[in-house]
């Protein structure tokens, strides 16, 4: 039985001025909350590795005189739609798996399932609908990309259970959230390359870093419930670990850019991202939940800047 008051219809860590609450009818709010439409940072962070990889692939094709600009832009649109749909489906699946745990954690107790605003049956139906949208997007790509996209489901299925058997659930989140680092390249080239693999591994390191910051919001509740995380594992050494993880991200992305022949604007984007990483590490206070959330969200700017650098590099390929 939920400990949340039945008349509460918002999720406590979502902005109250989001379009979900201004535009959508009230009966759709629980569905939107399951999909995290009121918290777009999730699909944004899922989308950036797709965009990085696709833009890097575009650089390589431009250097060969084979870039179809229309196809590149169309793929970016597909990755946007797919990121929103699959992040929503993944969050719905995660909430179904973590229903009971979410009811014991202060920040997640107000979610639709533990608060009783939606039934498990309706949540499952909604998950299927979102997955079908994701499938429709996937089928717009070449056959190699379709197979590659289907393979990602194995990692997605494991992630919600990772916090039960490892101190590194953020690693499994990284494996799932960074899959776009492979998909973007595969979508334009129909294969994989060293550059794409380096983007993927770099994005995994980035994900572990930013989600560790996010997980510090729940560190005390997680300890009481028995949920494991890198926030609990790193604890007071978090800044040291972040330095290594963000540093690894930059080195791997730089190596990917060099391998694909990306021009100097891409490197400039990485340098700006490095500055943002350094700022996150410097100001981080792991005991300030609101600041942890804000720093976590600031990684959207990191993703955007790296992408813009890659786009700006295309004319110089």
Short mmCIF file of C-alpha atoms in Angstrom, two decimals:
data_model
loop_
_atom_site.label_atom_id
_atom_site.label_comp_id
_atom_site.label_asym_id
_atom_site.label_seq_id
_atom_site.Cartn_x
_atom_site.Cartn_y
_atom_site.Cartn_z
CA UNK A 1 0.00 0.00 0.00
CA UNK A 2 1.46 3.37 -0.98
CA UNK A 3 2.50 5.82 1.68
CA UNK A 4 1.90 8.71 -0.70
CA UNK A 5 -1.29 10.73 -0.37
CA UNK A 6 -3.74 9.66 -3.12
CA UNK A 7 -4.52 13.25 -4.18
CA UNK A 8 -0.93 14.02 -5.19
CA UNK A 9 -0.75 13.98 -9.00
CA UNK A 10 2.77 15.28 -9.61
CA UNK A 11 6.20 13.69 -9.32
CA UNK A 12 8.18 15.61 -6.72
CA UNK A 13 11.40 16.00 -8.71
CA UNK A 14 9.76 17.13 -11.97
CA UNK A 15 9.31 20.84 -12.85
CA UNK A 16 5.69 21.90 -12.32
CA UNK A 17 5.69 24.21 -15.36
CA UNK A 18 6.48 21.41 -17.82
CA UNK A 19 4.22 21.14 -20.89
CA UNK A 20 2.83 17.87 -19.51
CA UNK A 21 0.95 19.80 -16.84
CA UNK A 22 0.08 22.78 -19.03
CA UNK A 23 -1.12 21.02 -22.18
CA UNK A 24 -1.95 17.34 -21.65
CA UNK A 25 -5.28 16.26 -20.13
CA UNK A 26 -4.98 15.14 -16.51
CA UNK A 27 -5.80 11.51 -17.33
CA UNK A 28 -2.62 11.34 -19.44
CA UNK A 29 -0.36 12.69 -16.69
CA UNK A 30 0.49 9.29 -15.18
CA UNK A 31 1.48 7.97 -18.61
CA UNK A 32 3.61 11.04 -19.29
CA UNK A 33 5.24 10.64 -15.88
CA UNK A 34 6.01 6.98 -16.56
CA UNK A 35 7.69 8.01 -19.82
CA UNK A 36 9.43 10.93 -18.03
CA UNK A 37 8.10 13.43 -20.57
CA UNK A 38 8.08 15.91 -17.69
CA UNK A 39 11.84 15.32 -17.28
CA UNK A 40 13.36 15.54 -20.77
CA UNK A 41 16.97 15.24 -19.60
CA UNK A 42 16.79 11.44 -19.89
CA UNK A 43 15.94 11.28 -23.59
CA UNK A 44 18.38 14.12 -24.24
CA UNK A 45 21.26 12.16 -22.69
CA UNK A 46 20.17 9.04 -24.58
CA UNK A 47 20.07 11.02 -27.83
CA UNK A 48 23.52 12.68 -27.73
CA UNK A 49 25.64 9.56 -28.36
CA UNK A 50 23.38 8.88 -31.39
CA UNK A 51 23.95 12.42 -32.63
CA UNK A 52 27.71 12.30 -31.96
CA UNK A 53 28.12 9.04 -33.83
CA UNK A 54 25.95 10.15 -36.75
CA UNK A 55 27.78 13.48 -37.03
CA UNK A 56 31.15 11.74 -36.87
CA UNK A 57 30.00 9.36 -39.62
CA UNK A 58 28.89 12.40 -41.63
CA UNK A 59 32.39 13.87 -41.26
CA UNK A 60 33.94 10.67 -42.61
CA UNK A 61 31.52 10.56 -45.55
CA UNK A 62 32.04 14.26 -46.30
CA UNK A 63 35.79 13.65 -46.53
CA UNK A 64 35.06 11.03 -49.19
CA UNK A 65 32.57 13.28 -51.02
CA UNK A 66 29.73 10.86 -50.27
CA UNK A 67 27.68 12.66 -47.61
CA UNK A 68 23.96 12.89 -48.30
CA UNK A 69 22.94 15.85 -46.15
CA UNK A 70 19.23 15.02 -46.37
CA UNK A 71 19.78 11.48 -45.10
CA UNK A 72 21.96 12.76 -42.26
CA UNK A 73 19.28 15.23 -41.12
CA UNK A 74 16.58 12.55 -41.46
CA UNK A 75 18.61 10.21 -39.27
CA UNK A 76 18.92 12.92 -36.62
CA UNK A 77 15.13 13.24 -36.62
CA UNK A 78 14.76 9.47 -36.29
CA UNK A 79 17.20 9.41 -33.38
CA UNK A 80 15.25 12.17 -31.66
CA UNK A 81 11.94 10.32 -31.98
CA UNK A 82 13.53 7.00 -31.10
CA UNK A 83 15.24 8.45 -28.02
CA UNK A 84 11.98 9.86 -26.66
CA UNK A 85 10.09 6.62 -27.35
CA UNK A 86 12.69 4.16 -26.10
CA UNK A 87 13.66 6.20 -23.07
CA UNK A 88 9.96 6.27 -22.18
CA UNK A 89 9.57 2.53 -22.73
CA UNK A 90 12.73 1.86 -20.73
CA UNK A 91 11.61 4.02 -17.82
CA UNK A 92 8.19 2.35 -17.80
CA UNK A 93 9.88 -1.06 -17.72
CA UNK A 94 12.22 0.12 -14.98
CA UNK A 95 9.29 1.37 -12.89
CA UNK A 96 7.47 -1.94 -13.30
CA UNK A 97 10.54 -3.81 -12.08
CA UNK A 98 11.26 -1.36 -9.22
CA UNK A 99 7.66 -0.79 -8.12
CA UNK A 100 8.24 -1.89 -4.52
CA UNK A 101 11.68 -0.31 -4.16
CA UNK A 102 10.38 3.03 -5.47
CA UNK A 103 7.79 3.04 -2.69
CA UNK A 104 10.58 2.98 -0.09
CA UNK A 105 12.65 5.86 -1.52
CA UNK A 106 11.52 9.42 -0.82
CA UNK A 107 12.34 10.82 -4.28
CA UNK A 108 10.60 8.01 -6.20
CA UNK A 109 7.59 7.41 -3.94
CA UNK A 110 5.48 9.90 -5.89
CA UNK A 111 5.91 8.07 -9.23
CA UNK A 112 2.68 6.83 -10.84
CA UNK A 113 2.99 3.14 -9.91
CA UNK A 114 3.94 3.36 -6.21
CA UNK A 115 1.47 6.23 -5.71
CA UNK A 116 -1.31 4.18 -7.32
CA UNK A 117 -2.15 6.67 -10.09
CA UNK A 118 -1.80 3.98 -12.76
CA UNK A 119 -2.22 0.20 -12.73
CA UNK A 120 0.51 -2.25 -13.66
CA UNK A 121 -1.70 -3.48 -16.52
CA UNK A 122 -2.03 -0.03 -18.05
CA UNK A 123 1.67 0.63 -17.54
CA UNK A 124 2.50 -2.55 -19.46
CA UNK A 125 0.19 -1.55 -22.32
CA UNK A 126 1.82 1.88 -22.46
CA UNK A 127 5.28 0.29 -22.51
CA UNK A 128 4.29 -1.83 -25.51
CA UNK A 129 2.90 1.19 -27.39
CA UNK A 130 6.14 3.15 -26.86
CA UNK A 131 8.20 0.13 -27.91
CA UNK A 132 6.22 -0.13 -31.14
CA UNK A 133 7.03 3.50 -31.91
CA UNK A 134 10.69 2.70 -31.31
CA UNK A 135 10.42 -0.32 -33.60
CA UNK A 136 8.86 1.78 -36.35
CA UNK A 137 11.81 4.18 -36.09
CA UNK A 138 14.33 1.33 -36.14
CA UNK A 139 12.81 -0.15 -39.30
CA UNK A 140 13.63 3.09 -41.14
CA UNK A 141 17.35 2.23 -40.96
CA UNK A 142 19.44 -0.25 -42.92
CA UNK A 143 19.37 -3.96 -42.08
CA UNK A 144 22.71 -3.87 -40.21
CA UNK A 145 21.40 -1.10 -37.95
CA UNK A 146 18.14 -2.98 -37.35
CA UNK A 147 19.99 -6.05 -36.10
CA UNK A 148 22.31 -3.86 -34.03
CA UNK A 149 19.36 -2.05 -32.47
CA UNK A 150 17.64 -5.31 -31.54
CA UNK A 151 20.81 -6.53 -29.82
CA UNK A 152 20.63 -3.55 -27.45
CA UNK A 153 17.48 -4.97 -25.88
CA UNK A 154 19.52 -7.55 -23.97
CA UNK A 155 21.37 -4.81 -22.08
CA UNK A 156 18.17 -2.81 -21.57
CA UNK A 157 16.50 -5.85 -20.00
CA UNK A 158 19.34 -6.39 -17.52
CA UNK A 159 19.80 -2.82 -16.32
CA UNK A 160 16.88 -2.52 -13.82
CA UNK A 161 18.16 -5.58 -11.97
CA UNK A 162 21.81 -4.46 -11.85
CA UNK A 163 21.41 -2.45 -8.66
CA UNK A 164 20.52 -5.72 -6.93
CA UNK A 165 23.71 -7.63 -7.78
CA UNK A 166 26.49 -5.08 -8.42
CA UNK A 167 27.87 -1.80 -7.11
CA UNK A 168 28.15 -0.73 -10.75
CA UNK A 169 24.56 -0.42 -12.05
CA UNK A 170 25.69 2.82 -13.73
CA UNK A 171 27.97 0.72 -15.93
CA UNK A 172 24.98 -1.26 -17.20
CA UNK A 173 23.07 1.99 -17.71
CA UNK A 174 26.04 3.21 -19.74
CA UNK A 175 26.01 0.09 -21.91
CA UNK A 176 22.34 0.73 -22.71
CA UNK A 177 22.31 4.54 -22.91
CA UNK A 178 25.42 4.71 -25.09
CA UNK A 179 24.23 2.26 -27.75
CA UNK A 180 23.55 5.20 -30.04
CA UNK A 181 27.32 5.62 -30.26
CA UNK A 182 27.22 2.54 -32.47
CA UNK A 183 23.86 3.21 -34.14
CA UNK A 184 24.68 6.64 -35.58
CA UNK A 185 27.68 5.36 -37.49
CA UNK A 186 25.93 2.16 -38.56
CA UNK A 187 22.96 4.14 -39.86
CA UNK A 188 25.08 6.06 -42.39
CA UNK A 189 27.80 3.50 -43.14
CA UNK A 190 26.00 0.16 -42.73
CA UNK A 191 28.86 -1.17 -40.60
CA UNK A 192 30.92 -0.44 -37.50
CA UNK A 193 34.39 1.04 -37.23
CA UNK A 194 37.00 1.72 -34.59
CA UNK A 195 35.75 5.31 -34.40
CA UNK A 196 32.20 4.17 -33.58
CA UNK A 197 33.42 1.76 -30.91
CA UNK A 198 35.54 4.50 -29.32
CA UNK A 199 32.50 6.83 -29.24
CA UNK A 200 30.48 4.05 -27.61
CA UNK A 201 33.02 3.30 -24.88
CA UNK A 202 33.59 7.01 -24.30
CA UNK A 203 29.85 7.54 -23.87
CA UNK A 204 29.72 4.63 -21.39
CA UNK A 205 32.36 6.37 -19.23
CA UNK A 206 30.42 9.66 -19.52
CA UNK A 207 27.19 7.95 -18.44
CA UNK A 208 28.78 6.36 -15.38
CA UNK A 209 30.08 9.80 -14.41
CA UNK A 210 26.88 11.81 -14.74
CA UNK A 211 24.65 9.08 -13.31
CA UNK A 212 26.90 8.78 -10.28
CA UNK A 213 26.22 12.46 -9.61
CA UNK A 214 22.49 11.78 -10.06
CA UNK A 215 22.58 8.76 -7.72
CA UNK A 216 23.99 10.85 -4.87
CA UNK A 217 20.47 12.24 -4.42
CA UNK A 218 19.35 8.82 -3.17
CA UNK A 219 22.52 7.67 -1.42
CA UNK A 220 21.05 7.52 2.09
CA UNK A 221 17.74 5.95 1.06
CA UNK A 222 19.58 3.45 -1.14
CA UNK A 223 21.71 2.39 1.82
CA UNK A 224 18.60 1.78 3.93
CA UNK A 225 16.82 -0.17 1.19
CA UNK A 226 19.93 -2.08 0.11
CA UNK A 227 20.13 -0.65 -3.41
CA UNK A 228 23.69 -0.52 -4.73
CA UNK A 229 25.24 2.25 -6.83
CA UNK A 230 28.52 3.88 -7.78
CA UNK A 231 27.46 6.85 -5.63
CA UNK A 232 27.58 4.60 -2.57
CA UNK A 233 30.72 2.85 -3.82
CA UNK A 234 32.69 6.04 -4.61
CA UNK A 235 31.23 8.05 -1.69
CA UNK A 236 33.75 10.71 -0.60
CA UNK A 237 36.10 9.75 -3.43
CA UNK A 238 33.51 10.68 -6.07
CA UNK A 239 35.50 13.66 -7.38
CA UNK A 240 38.55 11.45 -7.96
CA UNK A 241 36.46 8.88 -9.83
CA UNK A 242 34.74 11.58 -11.87
CA UNK A 243 38.11 12.98 -12.90
CA UNK A 244 39.07 9.56 -14.22
CA UNK A 245 35.72 8.85 -15.90
CA UNK A 246 35.37 12.24 -17.55
CA UNK A 247 39.03 12.20 -18.52
CA UNK A 248 38.55 8.78 -20.12
CA UNK A 249 35.51 10.13 -21.99
CA UNK A 250 37.54 12.95 -23.48
CA UNK A 251 40.48 10.74 -24.45
CA UNK A 252 38.24 8.17 -26.14
CA UNK A 253 36.20 10.78 -28.01
CA UNK A 254 39.37 12.54 -29.14
CA UNK A 255 40.72 9.20 -30.39
CA UNK A 256 37.44 8.58 -32.24
CA UNK A 257 37.58 12.00 -33.87
CA UNK A 258 41.16 11.43 -35.00
CA UNK A 259 40.34 7.94 -36.30
CA UNK A 260 37.46 9.34 -38.36
CA UNK A 261 39.42 12.36 -39.57
CA UNK A 262 37.20 15.00 -37.94
CA UNK A 263 38.50 18.56 -38.39
CA UNK A 264 39.51 21.13 -35.76
CA UNK A 265 36.02 22.44 -34.80
CA UNK A 266 35.28 19.01 -33.31
CA UNK A 267 38.37 19.33 -31.12
CA UNK A 268 37.27 22.79 -30.00
CA UNK A 269 33.95 21.31 -28.93
CA UNK A 270 35.79 18.72 -26.85
CA UNK A 271 37.90 21.41 -25.19
CA UNK A 272 34.78 23.32 -24.16
CA UNK A 273 33.28 20.06 -22.86
CA UNK A 274 36.45 19.48 -20.86
CA UNK A 275 35.95 22.85 -19.21
CA UNK A 276 32.38 21.95 -18.28
CA UNK A 277 33.54 18.62 -16.84
CA UNK A 278 36.17 20.40 -14.75
CA UNK A 279 33.52 22.82 -13.47
CA UNK A 280 31.20 19.95 -12.48
CA UNK A 281 33.96 18.25 -10.52
CA UNK A 282 35.11 21.47 -8.83
CA UNK A 283 31.70 22.60 -7.55
CA UNK A 284 30.16 19.19 -6.77
CA UNK A 285 28.77 18.77 -3.26
CA UNK A 286 27.58 15.19 -2.93
CA UNK A 287 25.50 16.10 0.14
CA UNK A 288 23.44 18.69 -1.78
CA UNK A 289 20.74 16.77 -3.64
CA UNK A 290 19.43 19.81 -5.53
CA UNK A 291 22.91 20.67 -6.76
CA UNK A 292 23.56 17.06 -7.79
CA UNK A 293 20.41 17.15 -9.91
CA UNK A 294 21.41 20.46 -11.49
CA UNK A 295 24.93 19.23 -12.31
CA UNK A 296 23.52 16.01 -13.73
CA UNK A 297 21.23 18.04 -16.01
CA UNK A 298 24.15 20.24 -17.09
CA UNK A 299 25.46 17.27 -19.06
CA UNK A 300 22.85 18.09 -21.69
CA UNK A 301 24.99 21.13 -22.53
CA UNK A 302 28.05 18.88 -22.75
CA UNK A 303 26.30 16.63 -25.25
CA UNK A 304 25.08 19.59 -27.31
CA UNK A 305 28.50 21.28 -27.46
CA UNK A 306 30.27 18.11 -28.60
CA UNK A 307 27.62 17.61 -31.28
CA UNK A 308 27.83 21.21 -32.51
CA UNK A 309 31.60 20.87 -32.76
CA UNK A 310 31.19 17.81 -34.97
CA UNK A 311 28.60 19.52 -37.17
CA UNK A 312 30.83 22.58 -37.52
CA UNK A 313 33.67 20.27 -38.61
CA UNK A 314 31.74 18.81 -41.57
CA UNK A 315 32.53 21.65 -44.04
CA UNK A 316 36.23 21.23 -43.24
CA UNK A 317 36.28 17.48 -43.91
#
